[in-house]
Short mmCIF file of N, CA and C in Angstrom, two decimals:
data_model
loop_
_atom_site.label_atom_id
_atom_site.label_comp_id
_atom_site.label_asym_id
_atom_site.label_seq_id
_atom_site.Cartn_x
_atom_site.Cartn_y
_atom_site.Cartn_z
N MET A 112 -16.00 -3.81 -1.27
CA MET A 112 -14.63 -2.96 -1.06
C MET A 112 -14.29 -1.63 -2.05
N ASN A 113 -14.68 -0.51 -1.64
CA ASN A 113 -14.88 0.89 -1.98
C ASN A 113 -13.63 2.13 -1.90
N LEU A 114 -12.66 1.36 -2.75
CA LEU A 114 -11.13 1.50 -3.35
C LEU A 114 -10.82 1.31 -5.08
N PRO A 115 -9.96 2.12 -5.21
CA PRO A 115 -9.69 2.02 -6.78
C PRO A 115 -9.06 0.45 -7.16
N PRO A 116 -9.47 0.44 -8.83
CA PRO A 116 -8.60 -1.01 -9.02
C PRO A 116 -7.52 -0.91 -8.47
N LEU A 117 -6.89 -0.66 -8.79
CA LEU A 117 -5.15 -0.67 -9.01
C LEU A 117 -5.45 -0.88 -7.04
N ILE A 118 -5.44 -0.17 -6.16
CA ILE A 118 -5.28 -0.68 -4.56
C ILE A 118 -5.93 -2.04 -3.85
N GLN A 119 -7.08 -1.82 -4.71
CA GLN A 119 -8.01 -2.59 -4.19
C GLN A 119 -7.40 -4.38 -4.60
N SER A 120 -6.11 -4.78 -6.39
CA SER A 120 -6.35 -5.63 -6.61
C SER A 120 -4.61 -6.20 -5.84
N PHE A 121 -4.58 -4.56 -4.22
CA PHE A 121 -2.81 -5.00 -3.44
C PHE A 121 -3.81 -4.61 -3.15
N VAL A 122 -4.39 -4.43 -2.59
CA VAL A 122 -5.07 -4.74 -0.54
C VAL A 122 -5.61 -6.48 -1.28
N LEU A 123 -5.95 -6.76 -1.50
CA LEU A 123 -6.81 -8.21 -2.33
C LEU A 123 -6.05 -9.26 -2.47
N HIS A 124 -4.66 -8.75 -3.02
CA HIS A 124 -3.44 -10.26 -3.12
C HIS A 124 -2.76 -10.39 -1.56
N PHE A 125 -2.57 -9.31 -0.52
CA PHE A 125 -2.00 -8.79 0.86
C PHE A 125 -2.34 -9.77 1.40
N GLY A 126 -4.67 -9.88 1.29
CA GLY A 126 -4.93 -10.27 2.11
C GLY A 126 -4.96 -11.81 1.93
N GLU A 127 -4.64 -12.13 0.59
CA GLU A 127 -4.40 -13.52 0.22
C GLU A 127 -3.27 -14.35 0.67
N MET A 128 -1.97 -13.38 0.38
CA MET A 128 -0.52 -13.57 1.05
C MET A 128 -0.76 -13.92 3.12
N GLY A 129 -1.22 -13.23 3.22
CA GLY A 129 -1.12 -12.64 4.90
C GLY A 129 -1.84 -14.78 4.95
N SER A 130 -2.98 -14.76 4.68
CA SER A 130 -2.63 -16.26 5.00
C SER A 130 -1.42 -17.08 5.01
N ARG A 131 -0.72 -17.01 3.93
CA ARG A 131 0.46 -17.90 3.99
C ARG A 131 2.01 -17.45 5.02
N TRP A 132 1.54 -16.33 5.45
CA TRP A 132 2.27 -15.84 6.20
C TRP A 132 2.09 -15.91 8.10
N GLY A 133 1.37 -16.08 8.02
CA GLY A 133 0.70 -17.21 9.19
C GLY A 133 -0.23 -15.53 10.00
N ILE A 134 -1.01 -14.96 8.93
CA ILE A 134 -2.11 -13.63 9.73
C ILE A 134 -3.00 -13.35 8.31
N ASN A 135 -3.87 -13.74 9.62
CA ASN A 135 -5.61 -13.61 8.56
C ASN A 135 -5.38 -12.53 7.48
N ARG A 136 -6.23 -12.97 6.32
CA ARG A 136 -6.81 -11.99 5.28
C ARG A 136 -7.25 -10.79 6.29
N THR A 137 -8.13 -10.42 6.78
CA THR A 137 -8.58 -9.56 6.93
C THR A 137 -6.92 -7.84 7.42
N VAL A 138 -6.36 -9.20 8.75
CA VAL A 138 -5.30 -7.87 8.52
C VAL A 138 -4.27 -7.96 7.47
N GLY A 139 -3.83 -8.87 6.81
CA GLY A 139 -3.38 -8.39 5.36
C GLY A 139 -3.77 -7.49 4.20
N GLN A 140 -4.94 -6.89 4.37
CA GLN A 140 -6.09 -6.36 3.97
C GLN A 140 -5.98 -5.11 4.62
N ILE A 141 -5.39 -4.97 6.19
CA ILE A 141 -5.97 -3.84 6.40
C ILE A 141 -4.10 -3.31 6.38
N TYR A 142 -3.37 -4.24 6.60
CA TYR A 142 -1.73 -3.54 6.27
C TYR A 142 -1.89 -2.74 5.15
N ALA A 143 -2.07 -3.82 4.00
CA ALA A 143 -1.94 -3.30 2.42
C ALA A 143 -2.64 -2.33 2.65
N LEU A 144 -3.71 -1.57 3.29
CA LEU A 144 -4.31 -0.05 2.82
C LEU A 144 -3.60 0.80 3.14
N LEU A 145 -3.16 0.45 4.58
CA LEU A 145 -2.67 1.23 5.64
C LEU A 145 -1.37 2.11 4.62
N TYR A 146 -0.88 0.70 4.70
CA TYR A 146 0.93 0.90 3.41
C TYR A 146 0.47 1.79 3.01
N VAL A 147 -0.70 1.94 1.67
CA VAL A 147 -0.85 2.47 0.32
C VAL A 147 -1.29 3.78 0.32
N SER A 148 -2.11 3.83 2.13
CA SER A 148 -2.61 5.35 1.76
C SER A 148 -1.71 6.35 1.76
N PRO A 149 -2.45 7.23 1.42
CA PRO A 149 -1.42 9.11 1.71
C PRO A 149 -1.47 9.59 3.14
N ARG A 150 -2.14 9.26 3.92
CA ARG A 150 -2.78 9.26 5.12
C ARG A 150 -2.95 8.55 6.84
N PRO A 151 -2.57 8.79 7.27
CA PRO A 151 -3.42 8.15 8.25
C PRO A 151 -4.55 7.57 8.63
N LEU A 152 -5.33 6.68 8.96
CA LEU A 152 -6.26 6.19 8.50
C LEU A 152 -7.41 5.81 9.91
N ASN A 153 -8.22 6.56 9.84
CA ASN A 153 -8.88 5.43 11.19
C ASN A 153 -9.97 4.03 11.40
N ALA A 154 -10.21 4.20 12.23
CA ALA A 154 -11.12 2.28 12.44
C ALA A 154 -12.04 2.50 11.33
N ASP A 155 -13.30 4.12 11.19
CA ASP A 155 -14.30 3.98 10.58
C ASP A 155 -13.58 3.96 9.09
N ASP A 156 -12.84 4.83 8.41
CA ASP A 156 -12.00 4.99 7.40
C ASP A 156 -11.83 3.79 7.16
N ILE A 157 -11.40 2.60 7.73
CA ILE A 157 -10.66 1.44 7.68
C ILE A 157 -11.97 -0.04 6.73
N VAL A 158 -12.97 0.67 7.58
CA VAL A 158 -14.22 -0.25 7.47
C VAL A 158 -14.70 -0.10 6.22
N GLU A 159 -14.65 1.53 6.22
CA GLU A 159 -15.42 1.54 5.06
C GLU A 159 -14.52 1.39 3.03
N ALA A 160 -13.43 1.08 3.84
CA ALA A 160 -12.29 0.90 2.27
C ALA A 160 -13.08 -0.52 2.16
N LEU A 161 -13.02 -0.91 3.37
CA LEU A 161 -12.31 -2.70 3.03
C LEU A 161 -13.66 -3.33 2.94
N GLY A 162 -15.11 -3.21 3.94
CA GLY A 162 -16.00 -3.30 3.45
C GLY A 162 -15.98 -4.90 4.54
N VAL A 163 -15.50 -4.52 5.77
CA VAL A 163 -15.52 -5.38 6.39
C VAL A 163 -16.01 -5.27 8.01
N SER A 164 -16.03 -5.79 9.09
CA SER A 164 -17.16 -5.46 10.20
C SER A 164 -15.80 -4.42 11.21
N ARG A 165 -16.44 -4.06 12.28
CA ARG A 165 -15.85 -2.99 12.63
C ARG A 165 -15.00 -3.30 13.71
N SER A 166 -15.51 -4.80 14.26
CA SER A 166 -14.98 -5.51 15.60
C SER A 166 -13.41 -6.17 14.72
N ASN A 167 -13.63 -6.34 13.39
CA ASN A 167 -12.70 -7.57 12.41
C ASN A 167 -11.73 -6.57 12.64
N VAL A 168 -11.93 -4.79 12.53
CA VAL A 168 -10.52 -4.00 11.76
C VAL A 168 -9.86 -4.20 13.58
N SER A 169 -10.43 -3.63 14.45
CA SER A 169 -10.19 -4.01 15.83
C SER A 169 -9.21 -4.34 15.91
N MET A 170 -9.86 -6.25 15.95
CA MET A 170 -9.13 -7.08 16.36
C MET A 170 -7.36 -6.94 14.78
N GLY A 171 -7.89 -6.73 14.06
CA GLY A 171 -6.70 -6.36 13.15
C GLY A 171 -4.95 -5.32 13.15
N LEU A 172 -6.24 -4.35 13.57
CA LEU A 172 -5.42 -3.15 14.25
C LEU A 172 -4.41 -3.85 15.66
N ARG A 173 -5.00 -3.96 16.43
CA ARG A 173 -4.53 -5.13 17.55
C ARG A 173 -3.51 -5.70 17.59
N GLU A 174 -3.32 -6.35 16.72
CA GLU A 174 -2.70 -7.52 15.96
C GLU A 174 -1.55 -6.87 15.15
N LEU A 175 -1.79 -5.84 14.75
CA LEU A 175 -0.79 -5.33 13.77
C LEU A 175 0.50 -4.32 14.87
N GLN A 176 -0.76 -3.35 15.47
CA GLN A 176 0.52 -3.08 16.98
C GLN A 176 1.16 -4.00 17.25
N ALA A 177 0.66 -5.23 18.13
CA ALA A 177 1.10 -6.16 18.46
C ALA A 177 2.77 -6.59 18.05
N TRP A 178 2.31 -6.69 16.37
CA TRP A 178 3.74 -6.56 15.70
C TRP A 178 4.76 -5.42 15.25
N ASN A 179 4.52 -4.62 15.64
CA ASN A 179 4.99 -3.34 15.66
C ASN A 179 4.81 -2.82 14.03
N LEU A 180 4.01 -3.49 13.62
CA LEU A 180 4.05 -3.20 11.87
C LEU A 180 2.91 -1.27 11.69
N VAL A 181 2.43 -1.51 12.71
CA VAL A 181 1.56 -0.11 12.31
C VAL A 181 2.24 1.36 13.42
N LEU A 182 2.08 2.48 12.81
CA LEU A 182 2.18 3.67 13.96
C LEU A 182 0.89 4.08 14.37
N LEU A 183 0.27 4.61 15.62
CA LEU A 183 -0.39 5.81 16.11
C LEU A 183 0.01 6.97 15.35
N ARG A 184 -1.15 7.68 15.08
CA ARG A 184 -1.00 9.13 14.79
C ARG A 184 -2.33 9.31 15.15
N HIS A 185 -2.27 10.78 15.99
CA HIS A 185 -3.55 11.67 16.60
C HIS A 185 -2.79 12.92 15.23
N ILE A 186 -4.12 12.99 15.47
CA ILE A 186 -4.71 14.06 14.15
C ILE A 186 -5.14 14.96 15.09
N PRO A 187 -4.88 16.23 14.85
CA PRO A 187 -5.32 16.98 15.91
C PRO A 187 -6.96 17.33 15.51
N ASP A 188 -8.07 18.22 16.80
CA ASP A 188 -9.21 18.16 16.74
C ASP A 188 -9.99 17.24 16.73
N ASP A 189 -9.18 15.86 16.42
CA ASP A 189 -9.79 14.54 15.84
C ASP A 189 -9.68 13.75 17.65
N ARG A 190 -10.59 13.00 17.86
CA ARG A 190 -10.33 11.85 19.18
C ARG A 190 -9.86 10.89 19.22
N ARG A 191 -10.34 10.65 17.31
CA ARG A 191 -10.42 8.87 17.43
C ARG A 191 -8.76 8.83 17.05
N ASP A 192 -8.45 7.92 16.81
CA ASP A 192 -7.08 6.80 16.95
C ASP A 192 -6.95 6.39 15.19
N HIS A 193 -5.82 7.59 14.60
CA HIS A 193 -5.05 7.24 13.36
C HIS A 193 -4.45 6.60 12.96
N PHE A 194 -3.77 5.68 12.00
CA PHE A 194 -2.95 4.51 11.65
C PHE A 194 -2.10 4.70 10.54
N THR A 195 -1.49 4.52 10.37
CA THR A 195 -0.67 3.98 9.53
C THR A 195 0.89 3.26 9.74
N THR A 196 1.46 3.60 8.54
CA THR A 196 2.68 2.49 8.66
C THR A 196 3.97 3.33 8.56
N PRO A 197 5.14 2.92 8.95
CA PRO A 197 6.66 3.77 8.46
C PRO A 197 7.08 4.07 6.81
N ASP A 198 7.05 4.68 6.85
CA ASP A 198 7.74 5.20 5.51
C ASP A 198 8.18 4.58 5.19
N ASP A 199 9.45 4.31 5.70
CA ASP A 199 10.67 3.81 5.24
C ASP A 199 10.48 1.87 5.12
N VAL A 200 10.54 1.23 4.11
CA VAL A 200 10.14 0.38 3.79
C VAL A 200 11.05 -0.76 3.76
N TRP A 201 13.21 -0.28 4.60
CA TRP A 201 13.01 -1.31 5.03
C TRP A 201 12.91 -1.44 6.29
N GLN A 202 12.29 -0.29 7.31
CA GLN A 202 12.64 -0.25 8.80
C GLN A 202 11.38 -1.36 8.57
N ILE A 203 9.91 -1.34 8.48
CA ILE A 203 8.98 -2.24 7.76
C ILE A 203 10.05 -3.45 7.78
N LEU A 204 11.05 -3.86 6.94
CA LEU A 204 11.47 -5.40 6.72
C LEU A 204 12.19 -5.59 8.07
N ARG A 205 12.48 -4.15 8.78
CA ARG A 205 13.77 -5.28 9.93
C ARG A 205 12.61 -5.35 10.93
N THR A 206 11.82 -4.71 11.10
CA THR A 206 10.34 -5.09 12.13
C THR A 206 10.00 -6.54 11.83
N LEU A 207 9.57 -6.59 10.33
CA LEU A 207 9.57 -8.06 10.31
C LEU A 207 10.35 -9.10 10.63
N ALA A 208 11.14 -9.36 10.12
CA ALA A 208 12.32 -10.12 10.28
C ALA A 208 12.82 -9.83 12.09
N GLU A 209 13.14 -8.71 12.83
CA GLU A 209 13.15 -8.93 14.39
C GLU A 209 11.97 -9.54 15.07
N GLU A 210 10.43 -9.06 14.94
CA GLU A 210 9.51 -9.80 14.71
C GLU A 210 8.96 -11.41 14.70
N ARG A 211 10.07 -11.70 13.92
CA ARG A 211 9.47 -13.62 13.29
C ARG A 211 10.62 -14.57 14.36
N LYS A 212 12.16 -12.94 14.56
CA LYS A 212 12.54 -14.33 15.02
C LYS A 212 12.76 -14.42 16.38
N LYS A 213 11.68 -13.28 17.02
CA LYS A 213 11.46 -13.79 18.49
C LYS A 213 10.15 -14.38 18.54
N ARG A 214 9.52 -14.33 17.79
CA ARG A 214 8.45 -15.58 17.87
C ARG A 214 8.68 -16.46 17.62
N GLU A 215 9.75 -16.83 16.63
CA GLU A 215 9.86 -18.49 15.64
C GLU A 215 11.40 -18.37 15.84
N VAL A 216 12.18 -18.12 16.07
CA VAL A 216 13.72 -18.73 15.71
C VAL A 216 14.09 -18.34 17.02
N ASP A 217 13.56 -17.87 17.90
CA ASP A 217 14.62 -17.77 19.37
C ASP A 217 13.32 -19.06 20.42
N PRO A 218 12.04 -19.29 20.05
CA PRO A 218 12.30 -20.13 21.13
C PRO A 218 12.17 -21.16 20.68
N THR A 219 12.64 -21.80 18.84
CA THR A 219 12.74 -22.70 18.48
C THR A 219 14.97 -23.16 18.46
N LEU A 220 15.16 -22.07 18.96
CA LEU A 220 16.41 -22.08 19.88
C LEU A 220 16.95 -22.27 21.09
N SER A 221 15.57 -22.06 21.77
CA SER A 221 15.54 -22.56 23.53
C SER A 221 15.27 -24.06 23.56
N VAL A 222 14.56 -24.68 22.43
CA VAL A 222 13.98 -26.19 23.07
C VAL A 222 15.59 -26.18 22.41
N LEU A 223 16.45 -25.98 21.60
CA LEU A 223 17.35 -27.59 20.93
C LEU A 223 18.29 -27.34 22.32
N ARG A 224 18.46 -26.19 22.43
CA ARG A 224 19.62 -26.30 23.62
C ARG A 224 19.34 -26.84 25.15
N GLU A 225 17.66 -27.57 25.50
CA GLU A 225 17.00 -27.70 26.65
C GLU A 225 17.16 -29.03 25.74
N LEU A 226 17.30 -29.24 24.58
CA LEU A 226 17.13 -31.08 24.46
C LEU A 226 18.29 -31.25 23.90
N LEU A 227 19.73 -29.74 24.25
CA LEU A 227 20.71 -31.24 23.33
C LEU A 227 21.67 -30.81 24.87
N MET A 228 20.96 -30.35 26.15
CA MET A 228 21.33 -30.59 27.46
C MET A 228 21.48 -31.71 28.02
N LEU A 229 20.29 -32.74 27.29
CA LEU A 229 19.59 -33.50 28.30
C LEU A 229 20.58 -35.14 28.29
N ALA A 230 21.01 -35.61 28.78
CA ALA A 230 21.74 -36.47 28.05
C ALA A 230 20.74 -37.97 27.25
N PRO A 231 21.32 -38.43 26.20
CA PRO A 231 20.07 -39.07 25.17
C PRO A 231 20.82 -40.39 26.58
N GLY A 232 19.04 -40.85 26.29
CA GLY A 232 19.41 -42.46 26.10
C GLY A 232 19.60 -43.83 25.65
N SER A 233 19.48 -43.58 24.29
CA SER A 233 20.25 -44.26 23.88
C SER A 233 20.73 -43.45 22.09
N ALA A 234 20.90 -45.49 21.46
CA ALA A 234 21.18 -44.83 20.20
C ALA A 234 20.43 -43.99 19.40
N GLU A 235 19.07 -43.97 19.14
CA GLU A 235 18.64 -43.67 18.02
C GLU A 235 18.21 -42.16 18.95
N GLU A 236 18.24 -41.17 20.32
CA GLU A 236 18.44 -40.52 20.95
C GLU A 236 20.17 -39.62 20.37
N ARG A 237 20.55 -40.45 20.52
CA ARG A 237 21.75 -39.30 19.95
C ARG A 237 22.35 -39.51 18.54
N HIS A 238 21.71 -39.97 17.91
CA HIS A 238 21.23 -39.70 16.45
C HIS A 238 20.79 -38.24 16.31
N ALA A 239 20.06 -38.53 17.55
CA ALA A 239 18.58 -37.61 17.02
C ALA A 239 19.19 -36.28 17.73
N GLN A 240 20.06 -35.98 18.87
CA GLN A 240 20.99 -35.11 19.26
C GLN A 240 21.79 -34.52 18.41
N ALA A 241 22.70 -35.66 17.76
CA ALA A 241 23.14 -34.88 16.51
C ALA A 241 22.70 -33.97 15.58
N ARG A 242 21.57 -34.54 15.11
CA ARG A 242 20.64 -33.67 13.94
C ARG A 242 20.70 -32.31 14.78
N MET A 243 19.70 -32.56 15.74
CA MET A 243 19.57 -31.24 16.12
C MET A 243 20.73 -30.69 16.64
N ALA A 244 22.16 -30.95 17.45
CA ALA A 244 23.07 -29.90 16.53
C ALA A 244 23.72 -29.00 15.82
N GLU A 245 22.77 -29.95 14.59
CA GLU A 245 23.43 -29.49 13.10
C GLU A 245 23.13 -28.16 13.22
N MET A 246 21.32 -28.78 13.07
CA MET A 246 20.24 -27.41 13.58
C MET A 246 20.12 -26.67 14.11
N HIS A 247 21.11 -26.65 15.42
CA HIS A 247 21.14 -25.53 16.79
C HIS A 247 22.54 -24.47 15.86
N GLY A 248 23.45 -25.71 15.29
CA GLY A 248 24.51 -24.24 14.55
C GLY A 248 23.98 -23.88 13.69
N LEU A 249 23.18 -24.13 12.84
CA LEU A 249 22.99 -23.62 11.65
C LEU A 249 22.17 -22.12 12.05
N ILE A 250 21.15 -22.56 12.66
CA ILE A 250 20.24 -21.61 13.16
C ILE A 250 21.57 -20.50 14.51
N GLU A 251 22.14 -20.96 15.45
CA GLU A 251 23.25 -19.75 15.79
C GLU A 251 23.96 -18.62 14.69
N ARG A 252 24.84 -19.46 13.70
CA ARG A 252 25.45 -19.11 12.51
C ARG A 252 24.29 -17.94 11.42
N LEU A 253 22.87 -18.38 11.75
CA LEU A 253 22.25 -17.61 10.62
C LEU A 253 21.97 -16.31 11.94
N THR A 254 21.59 -16.14 12.87
CA THR A 254 21.18 -15.64 14.11
C THR A 254 22.24 -15.03 14.00
N THR A 255 23.46 -15.31 14.04
CA THR A 255 24.67 -14.22 13.99
C THR A 255 24.77 -13.18 13.26
N TRP A 256 24.58 -14.13 12.19
CA TRP A 256 24.56 -12.64 10.44
C TRP A 256 23.32 -12.13 10.75
N TYR A 257 22.07 -12.16 10.99
CA TYR A 257 20.65 -11.75 11.25
C TYR A 257 21.07 -10.22 11.63
N ASP A 258 21.88 -10.66 13.12
CA ASP A 258 22.55 -9.57 13.56
C ASP A 258 23.43 -8.76 13.31
N ASP A 259 24.17 -9.34 12.96
CA ASP A 259 24.98 -8.04 11.91
C ASP A 259 24.16 -7.73 11.17
N VAL A 260 24.03 -8.09 10.04
CA VAL A 260 23.02 -7.39 9.12
C VAL A 260 22.36 -6.12 9.32
N LYS A 261 22.08 -6.76 10.80
CA LYS A 261 20.52 -5.49 11.56
C LYS A 261 21.01 -4.13 11.12
N ARG A 262 22.01 -4.32 12.17
CA ARG A 262 22.73 -2.59 11.98
C ARG A 262 23.48 -2.71 11.44
N LEU A 263 23.79 -2.61 10.13
CA LEU A 263 23.67 -1.95 8.86
C LEU A 263 22.96 -1.30 8.42
N GLU A 264 23.59 0.10 7.72
CA GLU A 264 22.54 1.04 7.09
C GLU A 264 21.82 0.85 6.38
N THR A 265 20.66 1.43 6.23
CA THR A 265 19.84 1.21 5.36
C THR A 265 20.70 1.16 3.39
N GLU A 266 21.50 2.42 3.29
CA GLU A 266 22.91 2.17 1.93
C GLU A 266 23.50 1.12 2.11
N ARG A 267 23.90 0.46 3.35
CA ARG A 267 24.73 -0.64 2.81
C ARG A 267 24.15 -2.33 3.06
N MET A 268 23.60 -1.32 3.17
CA MET A 268 22.04 -2.94 3.00
C MET A 268 21.43 -3.20 1.50
N THR A 269 21.84 -1.80 1.09
CA THR A 269 20.81 -2.23 -0.47
C THR A 269 21.79 -2.27 -1.44
N ALA A 270 23.21 -2.01 -0.86
CA ALA A 270 24.58 -2.61 -1.76
C ALA A 270 24.64 -4.30 -1.62
N LEU A 271 24.50 -4.63 -0.10
CA LEU A 271 25.07 -6.06 -0.08
C LEU A 271 23.91 -6.68 -1.01
N LEU A 272 22.55 -6.01 -0.76
CA LEU A 272 21.83 -7.07 -1.95
C LEU A 272 21.73 -7.16 -3.30
N ALA A 273 22.94 -5.75 -3.83
CA ALA A 273 22.99 -5.55 -5.17
C ALA A 273 24.13 -6.13 -5.63
N LEU A 274 24.80 -7.07 -4.16
CA LEU A 274 25.75 -7.85 -5.16
C LEU A 274 25.24 -9.09 -4.95
N GLY A 275 24.27 -9.52 -4.86
CA GLY A 275 23.89 -10.82 -5.05
C GLY A 275 25.17 -11.69 -5.37
N ALA A 276 24.94 -12.42 -6.36
CA ALA A 276 25.77 -13.87 -6.74
C ALA A 276 27.19 -13.32 -6.95
N ARG A 277 26.91 -12.41 -6.72
CA ARG A 277 28.93 -11.29 -7.26
C ARG A 277 29.79 -11.69 -5.72
N VAL A 278 28.75 -11.99 -4.87
CA VAL A 278 29.74 -11.98 -3.28
C VAL A 278 29.90 -13.64 -3.35
N THR A 279 29.57 -14.47 -4.33
CA THR A 279 30.98 -15.78 -4.18
C THR A 279 31.98 -15.21 -4.99
N LYS A 280 31.64 -14.60 -5.62
CA LYS A 280 33.23 -13.98 -6.01
C LYS A 280 34.31 -13.68 -6.04
N LEU A 281 33.38 -12.49 -4.63
CA LEU A 281 34.30 -11.97 -3.76
C LEU A 281 35.17 -12.75 -2.33
N LEU A 282 34.41 -14.04 -2.18
CA LEU A 282 34.77 -15.37 -1.34
C LEU A 282 35.86 -15.69 -1.80
N ASP A 283 35.43 -16.50 -3.77
CA ASP A 283 36.69 -16.69 -4.34
C ASP A 283 37.91 -16.02 -4.44
N ALA A 284 38.27 -14.51 -4.66
CA ALA A 284 39.43 -13.91 -4.46
C ALA A 284 40.31 -14.10 -3.07
N LYS A 285 38.98 -14.01 -2.37
CA LYS A 285 39.40 -13.83 -0.85
C LYS A 285 40.23 -15.53 -0.83
N ASP A 286 39.91 -16.77 -1.32
CA ASP A 286 40.45 -17.85 -0.90
C ASP A 286 41.31 -18.03 -1.68
N LYS A 287 41.53 -17.63 -2.47
CA LYS A 287 42.93 -17.75 -3.39
C LYS A 287 43.56 -16.36 -2.73
N VAL A 288 43.92 -16.00 -2.17
CA VAL A 288 44.46 -14.42 -1.68
C VAL A 288 44.90 -15.67 -0.60
N VAL A 289 44.22 -16.38 0.56
CA VAL A 289 44.81 -16.88 1.33
C VAL A 289 45.63 -17.97 0.74
N GLY A 290 45.09 -19.34 -0.05
CA GLY A 290 46.12 -19.64 -0.43
C GLY A 290 47.22 -19.76 -1.07
N LEU A 291 47.16 -18.44 -1.57
CA LEU A 291 49.17 -17.66 -1.58
C LEU A 291 49.31 -17.56 -0.32
N VAL A 292 48.81 -16.98 0.96
CA VAL A 292 49.10 -16.83 1.79
C VAL A 292 49.80 -17.87 2.36
N ARG A 293 48.78 -18.80 2.52
CA ARG A 293 49.40 -19.98 3.02
C ARG A 293 50.46 -21.00 2.34
N GLY A 294 50.32 -20.57 1.38
CA GLY A 294 51.69 -21.31 0.21
C GLY A 294 53.23 -21.11 0.35
N ARG A 295 53.07 -19.50 0.34
CA ARG A 295 54.26 -18.78 0.97
C ARG A 295 54.75 -19.42 2.45
N LYS A 296 53.90 -19.22 3.34
CA LYS A 296 53.94 -19.50 4.50
C LYS A 296 54.72 -20.88 4.38
N GLU A 297 54.45 -22.10 4.33
CA GLU A 297 54.84 -23.20 3.73
C GLU A 297 56.16 -23.21 2.51
N GLY A 298 56.31 -22.45 2.06
CA GLY A 298 57.25 -22.30 0.98
C GLY A 298 58.70 -21.76 1.67
#
């Protein structure tokens, strides 16, 4: 690699993490390089910086484009395509979440819906469907929550995350208020 030590460490780490996230090492490295680069890079810049083949870079860029994680930029008087990442880290997070939902959660919900519509042929299948219904319900609730959260403005999402475990205090207070209101209605 032809990178300063700090950047190389970051790029190498993203490459290693890529395999855990379901992408190959080079794709992770390309993304990390684009993320920390102060300017858009073309494929030749990436080949030189990472020391990987041009075909690996081309395939990696196509994969990152399919995930909507890189932006195509045109530089005046340069016919080559240049790539960068969104500046807003929250936008990157939103894009990742949306793409993972489309590729992983939505197909699972579809399969669960189809399986729950089938008539069980045995006690074993009834038990399996009951468990699938629980899973379907949880994923549906999470999807609904996700849809609500993704519409939040970045400042609101930051505030929500800053609350952390203090949200439970808010829920405890709500439970107390609801309990008081119920007590008054019953009394």
